[in-house]
mmCIF file of C-alpha atoms and ligand atoms in Angstrom:
data_model
loop_
_atom_site.group_PDB
_atom_site.id
_atom_site.type_symbol
_atom_site.label_atom_id
_atom_site.label_comp_id
_atom_site.label_asym_id
_atom_site.label_seq_id
_atom_site.Cartn_x
_atom_site.Cartn_y
_atom_site.Cartn_z
ATOM 1 C CA THR Y 856 100.949 71.311 96.165
ATOM 2 C CA VAL Y 857 104.633 70.459 95.915
ATOM 3 C CA ILE Y 858 107.028 73.396 95.783
ATOM 4 C CA ASP Y 859 110.552 72.737 94.521
ATOM 5 C CA ALA Y 860 112.677 74.999 96.698
ATOM 6 C CA ALA Y 861 116.093 73.737 95.602
ATOM 7 C CA GLY Y 862 118.626 76.563 95.717
ATOM 8 C CA GLN Y 863 116.094 78.988 97.161
ATOM 9 C CA VAL Y 864 115.855 80.823 100.476
ATOM 10 C CA LEU Y 865 112.857 80.269 102.767
ATOM 11 C CA LEU Y 866 111.942 83.285 104.892
ATOM 12 C CA PRO Y 867 109.078 84.218 107.217
ATOM 13 C CA GLY Y 868 106.352 86.094 105.289
ATOM 14 C CA PHE Y 869 107.206 89.769 104.930
ATOM 15 C CA VAL Y 870 105.401 92.450 106.941
ATOM 16 C CA ASP Y 871 105.107 95.982 105.536
ATOM 17 C CA MET Y 872 104.392 98.666 108.107
ATOM 18 C CA HIS Y 873 103.910 101.307 105.406
ATOM 19 C CA THR Y 874 101.661 100.676 102.389
ATOM 20 C CA HIS Y 875 99.304 103.138 100.721
ATOM 21 C CA LEU Y 876 96.306 101.457 99.142
ATOM 22 C CA ARG Y 877 93.901 104.006 97.718
ATOM 23 C CA GLU Y 878 90.619 102.502 98.861
ATOM 24 C CA PRO Y 879 88.440 104.339 99.655
ATOM 25 C CA GLY Y 880 88.793 107.333 97.367
ATOM 26 C CA ARG Y 881 91.236 106.698 94.537
ATOM 27 C CA GLU Y 882 90.362 103.217 93.326
ATOM 28 C CA ASP Y 883 91.557 104.280 89.869
ATOM 29 C CA THR Y 884 95.141 104.100 91.230
ATOM 30 C CA GLU Y 885 95.004 101.101 93.630
ATOM 31 C CA THR Y 886 92.363 99.009 95.350
ATOM 32 C CA ILE Y 887 92.653 96.697 98.315
ATOM 33 C CA GLU Y 888 92.414 93.882 95.762
ATOM 34 C CA SER Y 889 95.123 95.115 93.371
ATOM 35 C CA GLY Y 890 97.356 96.174 96.245
ATOM 36 C CA SER Y 891 96.921 92.770 97.898
ATOM 37 C CA ALA Y 892 98.082 91.057 94.689
ATOM 38 C CA ALA Y 893 101.105 93.367 94.549
ATOM 39 C CA ALA Y 894 101.866 92.616 98.195
ATOM 40 C CA ALA Y 895 101.631 88.830 97.747
ATOM 41 C CA LEU Y 896 103.898 88.993 94.686
ATOM 42 C CA GLY Y 897 106.364 90.977 96.775
ATOM 43 C CA GLY Y 898 106.422 88.198 99.393
ATOM 44 C CA TYR Y 899 104.221 89.994 101.934
ATOM 45 C CA THR Y 900 101.768 88.190 104.205
ATOM 46 C CA ALA Y 901 100.778 91.332 106.141
ATOM 47 C CA VAL Y 902 100.663 94.991 105.173
ATOM 48 C CA PHE Y 903 99.576 98.093 107.063
ATOM 49 C CA ALA Y 904 97.366 100.324 104.924
ATOM 50 C CA MET Y 905 98.081 103.975 105.693
ATOM 51 C CA ALA Y 906 95.323 106.318 106.803
ATOM 52 C CA ASN Y 907 95.525 108.988 104.076
ATOM 53 C CA THR Y 908 92.618 107.637 102.094
ATOM 54 C CA SER Y 909 89.658 109.739 101.032
ATOM 55 C CA PRO Y 910 87.822 110.011 103.353
ATOM 56 C CA VAL Y 911 90.635 109.730 105.878
ATOM 57 C CA ALA Y 912 90.652 106.526 107.985
ATOM 58 C CA ASP Y 913 89.725 108.359 111.185
ATOM 59 C CA SER Y 914 86.763 106.174 112.181
ATOM 60 C CA VAL Y 915 86.044 102.522 112.825
ATOM 61 C CA VAL Y 916 83.697 102.428 109.808
ATOM 62 C CA ILE Y 917 86.647 102.882 107.475
ATOM 63 C CA THR Y 918 89.251 100.872 109.384
ATOM 64 C CA ASP Y 919 86.855 97.920 109.675
ATOM 65 C CA HIS Y 920 86.057 98.143 105.955
ATOM 66 C CA VAL Y 921 89.764 97.982 105.079
ATOM 67 C CA TRP Y 922 90.308 94.891 107.231
ATOM 68 C CA ARG Y 923 87.154 93.101 105.997
ATOM 69 C CA ARG Y 924 87.873 93.820 102.342
ATOM 70 C CA GLY Y 925 91.428 92.509 102.762
ATOM 71 C CA GLN Y 926 90.121 89.287 104.310
ATOM 72 C CA GLU Y 927 87.595 88.920 101.473
ATOM 73 C CA VAL Y 928 90.391 89.213 98.900
ATOM 74 C CA GLY Y 929 92.403 86.751 100.982
ATOM 75 C CA LEU Y 930 95.882 87.332 99.565
ATOM 76 C CA VAL Y 931 97.459 89.195 102.479
ATOM 77 C CA ASP Y 932 96.320 90.472 105.868
ATOM 78 C CA VAL Y 933 95.547 94.146 105.292
ATOM 79 C CA HIS Y 934 95.831 95.806 108.680
ATOM 80 C CA PRO Y 935 94.252 99.250 108.783
ATOM 81 C CA VAL Y 936 96.275 102.177 110.108
ATOM 82 C CA GLY Y 937 94.027 104.673 111.863
ATOM 83 C CA ALA Y 938 94.433 108.433 111.630
ATOM 84 C CA VAL Y 939 95.678 110.184 114.763
ATOM 85 C CA THR Y 940 93.462 113.206 114.129
ATOM 86 C CA VAL Y 941 89.960 113.714 112.774
ATOM 87 C CA GLY Y 942 90.063 114.739 109.111
ATOM 88 C CA LEU Y 943 93.080 115.789 107.115
ATOM 89 C CA GLU Y 944 95.671 117.204 109.531
ATOM 90 C CA GLY Y 945 92.919 117.776 112.057
ATOM 91 C CA LYS Y 946 93.219 119.595 115.350
ATOM 92 C CA GLN Y 947 91.392 116.992 117.404
ATOM 93 C CA LEU Y 948 92.422 113.444 118.293
ATOM 94 C CA ALA Y 949 90.460 110.691 116.554
ATOM 95 C CA GLU Y 950 88.743 107.988 118.584
ATOM 96 C CA MET Y 951 91.661 105.624 118.630
ATOM 97 C CA ALA Y 952 90.112 103.335 121.263
ATOM 98 C CA THR Y 953 87.054 102.677 119.086
ATOM 99 C CA MET Y 954 89.213 101.832 116.078
ATOM 100 C CA ALA Y 955 91.429 99.586 118.216
ATOM 101 C CA ALA Y 956 88.350 97.732 119.481
ATOM 102 C CA GLY Y 957 86.817 97.173 116.013
ATOM 103 C CA VAL Y 958 87.132 93.990 113.927
ATOM 104 C CA GLY Y 959 90.097 95.661 112.218
ATOM 105 C CA GLN Y 960 91.817 95.844 115.626
ATOM 106 C CA VAL Y 961 93.863 98.907 114.726
ATOM 107 C CA LYS Y 962 97.333 98.570 116.220
ATOM 108 C CA MET Y 963 99.010 101.557 114.637
ATOM 109 C CA PHE Y 964 97.980 105.172 114.125
ATOM 110 C CA SER Y 965 99.529 107.740 111.877
ATOM 111 C CA ASP Y 966 98.782 111.213 110.705
ATOM 112 C CA ASP Y 967 96.843 111.427 107.500
ATOM 113 C CA GLY Y 968 98.712 114.352 105.947
ATOM 114 C CA HIS Y 969 102.316 114.978 106.903
ATOM 115 C CA CYS Y 970 103.364 114.710 110.524
ATOM 116 C CA VAL Y 971 101.398 115.597 113.614
ATOM 117 C CA TYR Y 972 103.280 118.878 113.869
ATOM 118 C CA ASP Y 973 101.482 120.498 116.773
ATOM 119 C CA PRO Y 974 103.712 119.412 119.695
ATOM 120 C CA LEU Y 975 100.893 119.483 122.246
ATOM 121 C CA LEU Y 976 98.663 117.326 120.044
ATOM 122 C CA MET Y 977 101.557 114.911 119.513
ATOM 123 C CA ARG Y 978 102.210 114.730 123.245
ATOM 124 C CA ARG Y 979 98.559 113.930 123.922
ATOM 125 C CA ALA Y 980 98.529 111.358 121.105
ATOM 126 C CA LEU Y 981 101.587 109.652 122.577
ATOM 127 C CA GLU Y 982 100.093 109.589 126.073
ATOM 128 C CA TYR Y 983 96.817 108.219 124.723
ATOM 129 C CA SER Y 984 98.570 105.593 122.578
ATOM 130 C CA SER Y 985 100.616 104.463 125.521
ATOM 131 C CA ALA Y 986 97.483 103.994 127.648
ATOM 132 C CA LEU Y 987 95.827 102.063 124.802
ATOM 133 C CA GLY Y 988 98.883 99.946 123.978
ATOM 134 C CA VAL Y 989 98.976 101.039 120.335
ATOM 135 C CA LEU Y 990 101.770 102.532 118.252
ATOM 136 C CA ILE Y 991 102.074 106.023 116.775
ATOM 137 C CA ALA Y 992 103.904 106.141 113.433
ATOM 138 C CA GLN Y 993 105.180 109.572 112.517
ATOM 139 C CA HIS Y 994 105.834 110.729 108.933
ATOM 140 C CA ALA Y 995 108.602 113.025 110.123
ATOM 141 C CA GLU Y 996 108.200 116.003 107.824
ATOM 142 C CA GLU Y 997 107.552 119.402 109.454
ATOM 143 C CA PRO Y 998 105.680 121.322 106.747
ATOM 144 C CA ARG Y 999 106.515 124.787 108.072
ATOM 145 C CA LEU Y 1000 110.212 124.157 107.395
ATOM 146 C CA THR Y 1001 109.528 123.494 103.749
ATOM 147 C CA VAL Y 1002 110.734 126.236 101.444
ATOM 148 C CA GLY Y 1003 108.818 126.423 98.178
ATOM 149 C CA ALA Y 1004 106.703 123.663 96.758
ATOM 150 C CA VAL Y 1005 109.260 120.979 96.020
ATOM 151 C CA ALA Y 1006 110.792 118.603 98.477
ATOM 152 C CA HIS Y 1007 114.510 118.694 97.750
ATOM 153 C CA GLU Y 1008 117.809 120.148 98.833
ATOM 154 C CA GLY Y 1009 121.506 119.467 98.247
ATOM 155 C CA PRO Y 1010 123.876 120.548 95.463
ATOM 156 C CA THR Y 1011 122.121 118.669 92.641
ATOM 157 C CA ALA Y 1012 118.679 119.968 93.569
ATOM 158 C CA ALA Y 1013 120.051 123.500 93.999
ATOM 159 C CA ARG Y 1014 121.711 123.423 90.561
ATOM 160 C CA LEU Y 1015 118.502 122.129 89.012
ATOM 161 C CA GLY Y 1016 116.532 124.899 90.701
ATOM 162 C CA LEU Y 1017 114.422 122.622 92.885
ATOM 163 C CA GLY Y 1018 113.288 124.206 96.131
ATOM 164 C CA GLY Y 1019 113.923 122.654 99.490
ATOM 165 C CA TRP Y 1020 112.331 120.156 101.806
ATOM 166 C CA PRO Y 1021 115.295 120.360 104.064
ATOM 167 C CA ARG Y 1022 116.740 117.693 106.306
ATOM 168 C CA SER Y 1023 115.704 119.895 109.217
ATOM 169 C CA ALA Y 1024 112.036 119.253 108.368
ATOM 170 C CA GLU Y 1025 112.632 115.565 109.122
ATOM 171 C CA GLU Y 1026 115.277 115.753 111.817
ATOM 172 C CA SER Y 1027 113.583 118.365 114.009
ATOM 173 C CA ILE Y 1028 110.492 116.141 114.254
ATOM 174 C CA VAL Y 1029 112.554 113.010 114.958
ATOM 175 C CA ALA Y 1030 114.393 114.804 117.779
ATOM 176 C CA ARG Y 1031 111.203 116.340 119.175
ATOM 177 C CA ASP Y 1032 109.246 113.091 119.084
ATOM 178 C CA ALA Y 1033 112.056 111.112 120.704
ATOM 179 C CA ILE Y 1034 111.925 113.532 123.631
ATOM 180 C CA LEU Y 1035 108.109 113.599 123.749
ATOM 181 C CA ALA Y 1036 108.016 109.776 123.686
ATOM 182 C CA ARG Y 1037 110.522 109.669 126.536
ATOM 183 C CA ASP Y 1038 108.431 112.006 128.681
ATOM 184 C CA ALA Y 1039 105.147 110.263 127.802
ATOM 185 C CA GLY Y 1040 106.670 106.833 128.448
ATOM 186 C CA ALA Y 1041 105.378 105.934 124.977
ATOM 187 C CA ARG Y 1042 106.735 104.218 121.908
ATOM 188 C CA VAL Y 1043 107.106 106.094 118.638
ATOM 189 C CA HIS Y 1044 107.887 104.788 115.147
ATOM 190 C CA ILE Y 1045 109.582 106.954 112.528
ATOM 191 C CA CYS Y 1046 108.320 106.400 108.984
ATOM 192 C CA HIS Y 1047 110.701 106.552 106.017
ATOM 193 C CA ALA Y 1048 113.924 107.744 107.727
ATOM 194 C CA SER Y 1049 115.951 109.368 104.965
ATOM 195 C CA THR Y 1050 118.929 111.339 106.281
ATOM 196 C CA ALA Y 1051 122.290 110.644 107.907
ATOM 197 C CA GLY Y 1052 121.243 113.101 110.612
ATOM 198 C CA THR Y 1053 118.144 111.043 111.434
ATOM 199 C CA VAL Y 1054 120.404 108.013 111.831
ATOM 200 C CA GLU Y 1055 122.523 109.955 114.364
ATOM 201 C CA LEU Y 1056 119.388 111.038 116.268
ATOM 202 C CA LEU Y 1057 118.087 107.448 116.375
ATOM 203 C CA LYS Y 1058 121.437 106.297 117.766
ATOM 204 C CA TRP Y 1059 121.289 108.970 120.439
ATOM 205 C CA ALA Y 1060 117.668 108.229 121.373
ATOM 206 C CA LYS Y 1061 118.129 104.465 121.504
ATOM 207 C CA GLY Y 1062 121.256 105.033 123.608
ATOM 208 C CA GLN Y 1063 119.065 106.924 126.094
ATOM 209 C CA GLY Y 1064 116.679 103.985 126.299
ATOM 210 C CA ILE Y 1065 113.904 105.819 124.446
ATOM 211 C CA ALA Y 1066 111.377 103.439 122.823
ATOM 212 C CA ILE Y 1067 111.894 104.713 119.280
ATOM 213 C CA THR Y 1068 111.939 102.544 116.153
ATOM 214 C CA ALA Y 1069 112.366 103.428 112.490
ATOM 215 C CA GLU Y 1070 111.998 102.118 108.987
ATOM 216 C CA VAL Y 1071 113.769 102.882 105.703
ATOM 217 C CA THR Y 1072 112.253 102.527 102.234
ATOM 218 C CA PRO Y 1073 113.817 100.439 99.461
ATOM 219 C CA HIS Y 1074 114.065 103.550 97.246
ATOM 220 C CA HIS Y 1075 116.059 105.451 99.867
ATOM 221 C CA LEU Y 1076 118.430 102.455 100.075
ATOM 222 C CA LEU Y 1077 119.064 102.470 96.326
ATOM 223 C CA LEU Y 1078 118.426 105.842 94.685
ATOM 224 C CA ASP Y 1079 120.042 109.232 95.251
ATOM 225 C CA ASP Y 1080 119.418 112.776 94.076
ATOM 226 C CA SER Y 1081 121.343 112.250 90.824
ATOM 227 C CA ARG Y 1082 117.996 110.847 89.643
ATOM 228 C CA LEU Y 1083 116.565 114.380 89.669
ATOM 229 C CA GLU Y 1084 118.633 115.415 86.607
ATOM 230 C CA THR Y 1085 115.840 114.353 84.250
ATOM 231 C CA TYR Y 1086 113.101 116.309 86.069
ATOM 232 C CA ASP Y 1087 111.007 113.148 85.708
ATOM 233 C CA GLY Y 1088 108.056 113.289 88.112
ATOM 234 C CA VAL Y 1089 108.436 109.571 88.862
ATOM 235 C CA ASN Y 1090 111.369 110.524 91.131
ATOM 236 C CA ARG Y 1091 109.323 112.904 93.250
ATOM 237 C CA VAL Y 1092 108.720 111.396 96.685
ATOM 238 C CA ASN Y 1093 108.439 112.419 100.341
ATOM 239 C CA PRO Y 1094 110.923 112.436 101.879
ATOM 240 C CA PRO Y 1095 112.953 113.297 98.774
ATOM 241 C CA LEU Y 1096 115.754 111.232 97.306
ATOM 242 C CA ARG Y 1097 118.793 112.487 99.195
ATOM 243 C CA GLU Y 1098 122.528 112.529 98.627
ATOM 244 C CA ARG Y 1099 124.788 109.495 98.242
ATOM 245 C CA SER Y 1100 126.187 109.983 101.767
ATOM 246 C CA ASP Y 1101 122.645 109.627 103.158
ATOM 247 C CA VAL Y 1102 122.110 106.412 101.182
ATOM 248 C CA GLU Y 1103 125.335 104.988 102.619
ATOM 249 C CA ALA Y 1104 124.369 105.994 106.174
ATOM 250 C CA LEU Y 1105 120.922 104.368 105.816
ATOM 251 C CA ARG Y 1106 122.390 101.079 104.549
ATOM 252 C CA LYS Y 1107 124.803 100.948 107.444
ATOM 253 C CA ALA Y 1108 122.047 101.825 109.926
ATOM 254 C CA LEU Y 1109 119.829 99.017 108.621
ATOM 255 C CA SER Y 1110 122.708 96.555 108.911
ATOM 256 C CA ASP Y 1111 123.566 97.509 112.514
ATOM 257 C CA GLY Y 1112 119.952 97.799 113.741
ATOM 258 C CA THR Y 1113 119.876 101.586 114.255
ATOM 259 C CA VAL Y 1114 117.119 101.513 111.652
ATOM 260 C CA ASP Y 1115 114.908 98.568 112.547
ATOM 261 C CA CYS Y 1116 113.194 97.517 109.365
ATOM 262 C CA VAL Y 1117 112.215 98.110 105.759
ATOM 263 C CA GLY Y 1118 108.883 99.819 105.023
ATOM 264 C CA THR Y 1119 107.976 100.160 101.357
ATOM 265 C CA ASP Y 1120 105.938 103.400 101.430
ATOM 266 C CA HIS Y 1121 104.215 101.874 98.385
ATOM 267 C CA ALA Y 1122 102.444 104.961 96.992
ATOM 268 C CA PRO Y 1123 100.505 104.408 93.752
ATOM 269 C CA HIS Y 1124 99.675 107.424 91.619
ATOM 270 C CA ALA Y 1125 97.883 107.864 88.291
ATOM 271 C CA GLU Y 1126 99.847 108.613 85.118
ATOM 272 C CA GLN Y 1127 98.314 112.095 84.834
ATOM 273 C CA ASP Y 1128 99.370 112.942 88.402
ATOM 274 C CA LYS Y 1129 102.977 111.966 87.665
ATOM 275 C CA CYS Y 1130 103.752 113.074 84.112
ATOM 276 C CA CYS Y 1131 103.256 116.780 84.654
ATOM 277 C CA GLU Y 1132 105.943 119.270 85.642
ATOM 278 C CA PHE Y 1133 108.199 117.893 88.414
ATOM 279 C CA SER Y 1134 106.998 120.338 91.071
ATOM 280 C CA GLN Y 1135 103.371 119.462 90.276
ATOM 281 C CA ALA Y 1136 103.839 115.671 90.282
ATOM 282 C CA ARG Y 1137 102.328 113.898 93.290
ATOM 283 C CA PRO Y 1138 104.993 112.519 95.600
ATOM 284 C CA GLY Y 1139 105.242 108.745 95.940
ATOM 285 C CA MET Y 1140 106.568 105.573 94.299
ATOM 286 C CA LEU Y 1141 105.448 101.966 93.947
ATOM 287 C CA GLY Y 1142 107.336 99.639 96.266
ATOM 288 C CA LEU Y 1143 105.710 96.320 97.169
ATOM 289 C CA GLU Y 1144 106.743 94.212 94.183
ATOM 290 C CA THR Y 1145 110.357 95.389 94.041
ATOM 291 C CA ALA Y 1146 111.283 95.638 97.746
ATOM 292 C CA LEU Y 1147 112.982 92.245 98.156
ATOM 293 C CA ALA Y 1148 115.005 92.632 94.961
ATOM 294 C CA ILE Y 1149 116.312 95.996 96.158
ATOM 295 C CA VAL Y 1150 117.125 94.769 99.667
ATOM 296 C CA ALA Y 1151 119.027 91.855 98.091
ATOM 297 C CA GLN Y 1152 121.000 94.206 95.844
ATOM 298 C CA THR Y 1153 121.720 96.972 98.354
ATOM 299 C CA MET Y 1154 122.168 94.905 101.537
ATOM 300 C CA VAL Y 1155 122.840 91.202 100.808
ATOM 301 C CA GLU Y 1156 125.159 91.611 97.805
ATOM 302 C CA PRO Y 1157 127.568 94.024 99.554
ATOM 303 C CA GLY Y 1158 127.548 91.817 102.668
ATOM 304 C CA LEU Y 1159 125.676 94.266 104.912
ATOM 305 C CA LEU Y 1160 122.986 91.663 105.745
ATOM 306 C CA ASP Y 1161 122.817 87.900 105.360
ATOM 307 C CA TRP Y 1162 119.499 86.172 104.644
ATOM 308 C CA ARG Y 1163 118.944 85.763 108.376
ATOM 309 C CA GLY Y 1164 119.210 89.538 108.578
ATOM 310 C CA VAL Y 1165 116.728 89.941 105.717
ATOM 311 C CA ALA Y 1166 114.201 87.830 107.675
ATOM 312 C CA LYS Y 1167 114.713 90.204 110.549
ATOM 313 C CA VAL Y 1168 114.266 93.530 108.738
ATOM 314 C CA MET Y 1169 111.497 92.421 106.353
ATOM 315 C CA SER Y 1170 109.455 90.294 108.769
ATOM 316 C CA GLU Y 1171 110.450 89.719 112.383
ATOM 317 C CA ARG Y 1172 111.170 93.282 113.486
ATOM 318 C CA PRO Y 1173 108.141 94.912 111.849
ATOM 319 C CA ALA Y 1174 105.844 92.198 113.288
ATOM 320 C CA GLU Y 1175 107.366 92.750 116.717
ATOM 321 C CA ILE Y 1176 107.237 96.561 116.557
ATOM 322 C CA VAL Y 1177 103.573 96.663 115.630
ATOM 323 C CA GLY Y 1178 102.547 93.732 117.831
ATOM 324 C CA LEU Y 1179 101.462 91.159 115.233
ATOM 325 C CA HIS Y 1180 101.604 87.846 117.005
ATOM 326 C CA ASP Y 1181 100.855 85.596 114.031
ATOM 327 C CA GLN Y 1182 103.570 86.934 111.743
ATOM 328 C CA GLY Y 1183 107.341 87.195 111.645
ATOM 329 C CA ARG Y 1184 107.722 84.171 113.873
ATOM 330 C CA PRO Y 1185 110.274 81.408 113.791
ATOM 331 C CA ILE Y 1186 108.931 78.489 111.811
ATOM 332 C CA ALA Y 1187 107.986 75.729 114.219
ATOM 333 C CA VAL Y 1188 105.404 72.972 114.444
ATOM 334 C CA GLY Y 1189 102.028 74.559 115.114
ATOM 335 C CA GLU Y 1190 103.055 78.035 113.925
ATOM 336 C CA PRO Y 1191 100.976 79.554 111.120
ATOM 337 C CA ALA Y 1192 102.930 78.999 107.890
ATOM 338 C CA ASN Y 1193 103.358 82.543 106.683
ATOM 339 C CA LEU Y 1194 106.311 82.044 104.386
ATOM 340 C CA THR Y 1195 108.145 83.635 101.495
ATOM 341 C CA LEU Y 1196 110.380 81.749 99.092
ATOM 342 C CA VAL Y 1197 113.115 83.751 97.382
ATOM 343 C CA ASP Y 1198 115.266 82.742 94.443
ATOM 344 C CA PRO Y 1199 118.544 84.560 95.153
ATOM 345 C CA ASN Y 1200 119.789 83.976 91.600
ATOM 346 C CA ARG Y 1201 116.835 84.943 89.425
ATOM 347 C CA GLU Y 1202 117.389 87.817 87.004
ATOM 348 C CA TRP Y 1203 114.365 89.886 86.148
ATOM 349 C CA THR Y 1204 113.624 93.295 84.693
ATOM 350 C CA VAL Y 1205 111.026 95.656 86.123
ATOM 351 C CA ARG Y 1206 108.239 96.640 83.703
ATOM 352 C CA GLY Y 1207 105.604 98.945 85.166
ATOM 353 C CA PRO Y 1208 102.682 97.630 83.104
ATOM 354 C CA GLU Y 1209 103.502 94.056 84.152
ATOM 355 C CA LEU Y 1210 103.206 94.871 87.855
ATOM 356 C CA ALA Y 1211 99.973 93.908 89.636
ATOM 357 C CA SER Y 1212 99.493 97.458 90.904
ATOM 358 C CA ILE Y 1213 96.959 99.445 88.927
ATOM 359 C CA SER Y 1214 99.456 102.326 88.826
ATOM 360 C CA ASN Y 1215 102.793 102.171 86.998
ATOM 361 C CA ASN Y 1216 104.827 104.765 88.896
ATOM 362 C CA THR Y 1217 107.877 102.633 89.564
ATOM 363 C CA PRO Y 1218 111.210 104.487 89.608
ATOM 364 C CA PHE Y 1219 112.888 101.140 88.837
ATOM 365 C CA GLU Y 1220 111.449 100.828 85.314
ATOM 366 C CA ALA Y 1221 113.743 98.767 83.031
ATOM 367 C CA MET Y 1222 116.188 98.037 85.859
ATOM 368 C CA THR Y 1223 117.421 94.452 86.167
ATOM 369 C CA PHE Y 1224 117.682 92.776 89.569
ATOM 370 C CA GLY Y 1225 119.191 89.453 90.664
ATOM 371 C CA ALA Y 1226 116.717 88.121 93.256
ATOM 372 C CA LYS Y 1227 112.989 87.448 93.087
ATOM 373 C CA VAL Y 1228 110.135 86.210 95.257
ATOM 374 C CA THR Y 1229 108.885 82.946 93.717
ATOM 375 C CA ALA Y 1230 106.258 81.811 96.243
ATOM 376 C CA THR Y 1231 104.291 83.201 99.181
ATOM 377 C CA LEU Y 1232 102.188 81.253 101.684
ATOM 378 C CA LEU Y 1233 99.503 82.837 103.865
ATOM 379 C CA ARG Y 1234 98.553 80.524 106.744
ATOM 380 C CA GLY Y 1235 99.631 77.552 104.674
ATOM 381 C CA ARG Y 1236 97.775 78.551 101.505
ATOM 382 C CA PRO Y 1237 99.909 79.544 98.506
ATOM 383 C CA THR Y 1238 99.037 83.091 97.441
ATOM 384 C CA VAL Y 1239 101.879 83.108 94.921
ATOM 385 C CA LEU Y 1240 103.407 80.106 93.115
ATOM 386 C CA ASP Y 1241 106.115 80.365 90.435
ATOM 387 C CA GLY Y 1242 105.743 84.131 90.609
ATOM 388 C CA GLN Y 1243 101.993 83.934 89.794
ATOM 389 C CA VAL Y 1244 99.147 85.106 92.066
ATOM 390 C CA GLN Y 1245 96.887 82.237 93.208
ATOM 391 C CA ARG Y 1246 93.390 83.713 93.541
HETATM 392 C C1 LIG P 1896 102.671 109.228 100.226
HETATM 393 C C2 LIG P 1896 101.377 109.075 99.446
HETATM 394 O O1 LIG P 1896 101.397 109.211 98.213
HETATM 395 O O2 LIG P 1896 100.352 108.762 100.030
HETATM 396 N N1 LIG P 1896 103.625 109.899 99.397
HETATM 397 C C3 LIG P 1896 104.969 109.875 99.520
HETATM 398 O O3 LIG P 1896 105.654 110.569 98.766
HETATM 399 N N2 LIG P 1896 105.564 109.117 100.402
HETATM 400 C C4 LIG P 1896 102.431 109.932 101.517
HETATM 401 C C5 LIG P 1896 103.541 109.805 102.543
HETATM 402 O O4 LIG P 1896 103.973 108.714 102.925
HETATM 403 O O5 LIG P 1896 104.007 110.824 103.088
HETATM 404 ZN ZN1 LIG P 1897 100.859 118.564 106.010
HETATM 405 ZN ZN1 LIG P 1898 105.197 110.117 104.615
HETATM 406 ZN ZN1 LIG P 1899 103.753 106.919 102.993
#
C-alpha cells in the first residue's frame, strides 16, 4: 500500500483512556465492533472501554471477553477497564488482581456508576491499586451533592429552570482524591475534568508532588451551557456543559499540561433515550470520530498547541499514564507502527447517520470542521485509508 501523505501531519496512533462501548448489555447502541470502527476512523489505535456495561465489568470473565472481542475485530486495541467495586456502585472491592492477571491485562479500574464516593472504600482502592501497579480513574461526581435530577448550574441553566449538578460535586472529589492519593502513595486519574476550579485543584496537587493526572473531553473544550437553550437532550452529559469561563480555563490547562490529555468519553445512546424531555435524556455524547477535528479547532487553530502538542495529548501522555508500552511512542526503527495521518486542511461536515457508531447522538451534528483523520495504522496494518475503514 502506498499512502500519499503530501501536506498531511503524521502522528502516533491516538489512545483514548475513556470510551464507552455498550457490549455486553446494550448492543443496540454500540458493539465492540462498531465502536472499534468509530475509533479507527477517529485515528485511535488503542481505546479503554469503561466498566459500566451490563453486567458491570467487575470480573475477569467480562474484561477478558472485551479484550478478546477487540482483538477478533482487529481495528483497534480495546483495553478493558475493570470496575473498582462489585456490581453497580458496590460496597465491596472487586478482584482487581484477577482482572489484571487475565488475558485482558486490566491496567485501569474505574467505578461503574458515578465516583467511588465512600472515602474509606476509595482509600482502600487506592492502596490496593498502588500495590498492584494499576491505575484508578475517578469519574469525579459526588452524587449526594446533586440537587434535583438534572446535571447543570450557572445563570443559563438557572434561567432555563434546570436543576444543579454543581461544580462542588466534581471539585470536592478531586480535592479529596488528591489528598487520599498522597497519603496512599498512589496515582489517581481524574476523568472528564470540566471546571475552572478543578484546574486550580490540579495545579495545587501537582505542585505538591501528588501523582494526579487528568483528562478533558473534546465537548468540554468546544461547547458551553448556551447549548442548553434548546432543551435538546443531545446536550445532556455528565459532567454538564459548563460556562464559557470554564471552557477557556480547560483549553489553557490542556496547553500548559495542567490537564494531561484528551479523553473522549464517547457515550453512545439510543434515539429513544435521547429524544425525550431533557431531564429524562440519558447523559452522554458520541466522541471518537470527531475528537481530532475538535482538538484542531479549539487548540491548534488558536495557537494553544502545535501538532507536536497534539501528539502528546492524544497519544503519548495517555499511553504513559496508563502504562501502554506499545503505543504513543516516538516513531523509530523497530517500533510498532501505530500511526495516524491527519489532513489539517480538510473541510468536512458531521452527519450522525454517516458515523460508524450505531448511535447518532453527536452534539456536533451539521457542524463543519477543518481537519480530518485520513489514515490509521495498527501495528503496520492500515485500519483506515482515505477515511474508509479497512476490515
Ligand atoms: C457516561 C455513559 O453514558 O456511560 N455518560 C456521560 O454522560 N458521560 C457515563 C460517564 O462517563 O459518567
Ligand atoms: Zn452514582
Ligand atoms: Zn463519568
Ligand atoms: Zn464516561
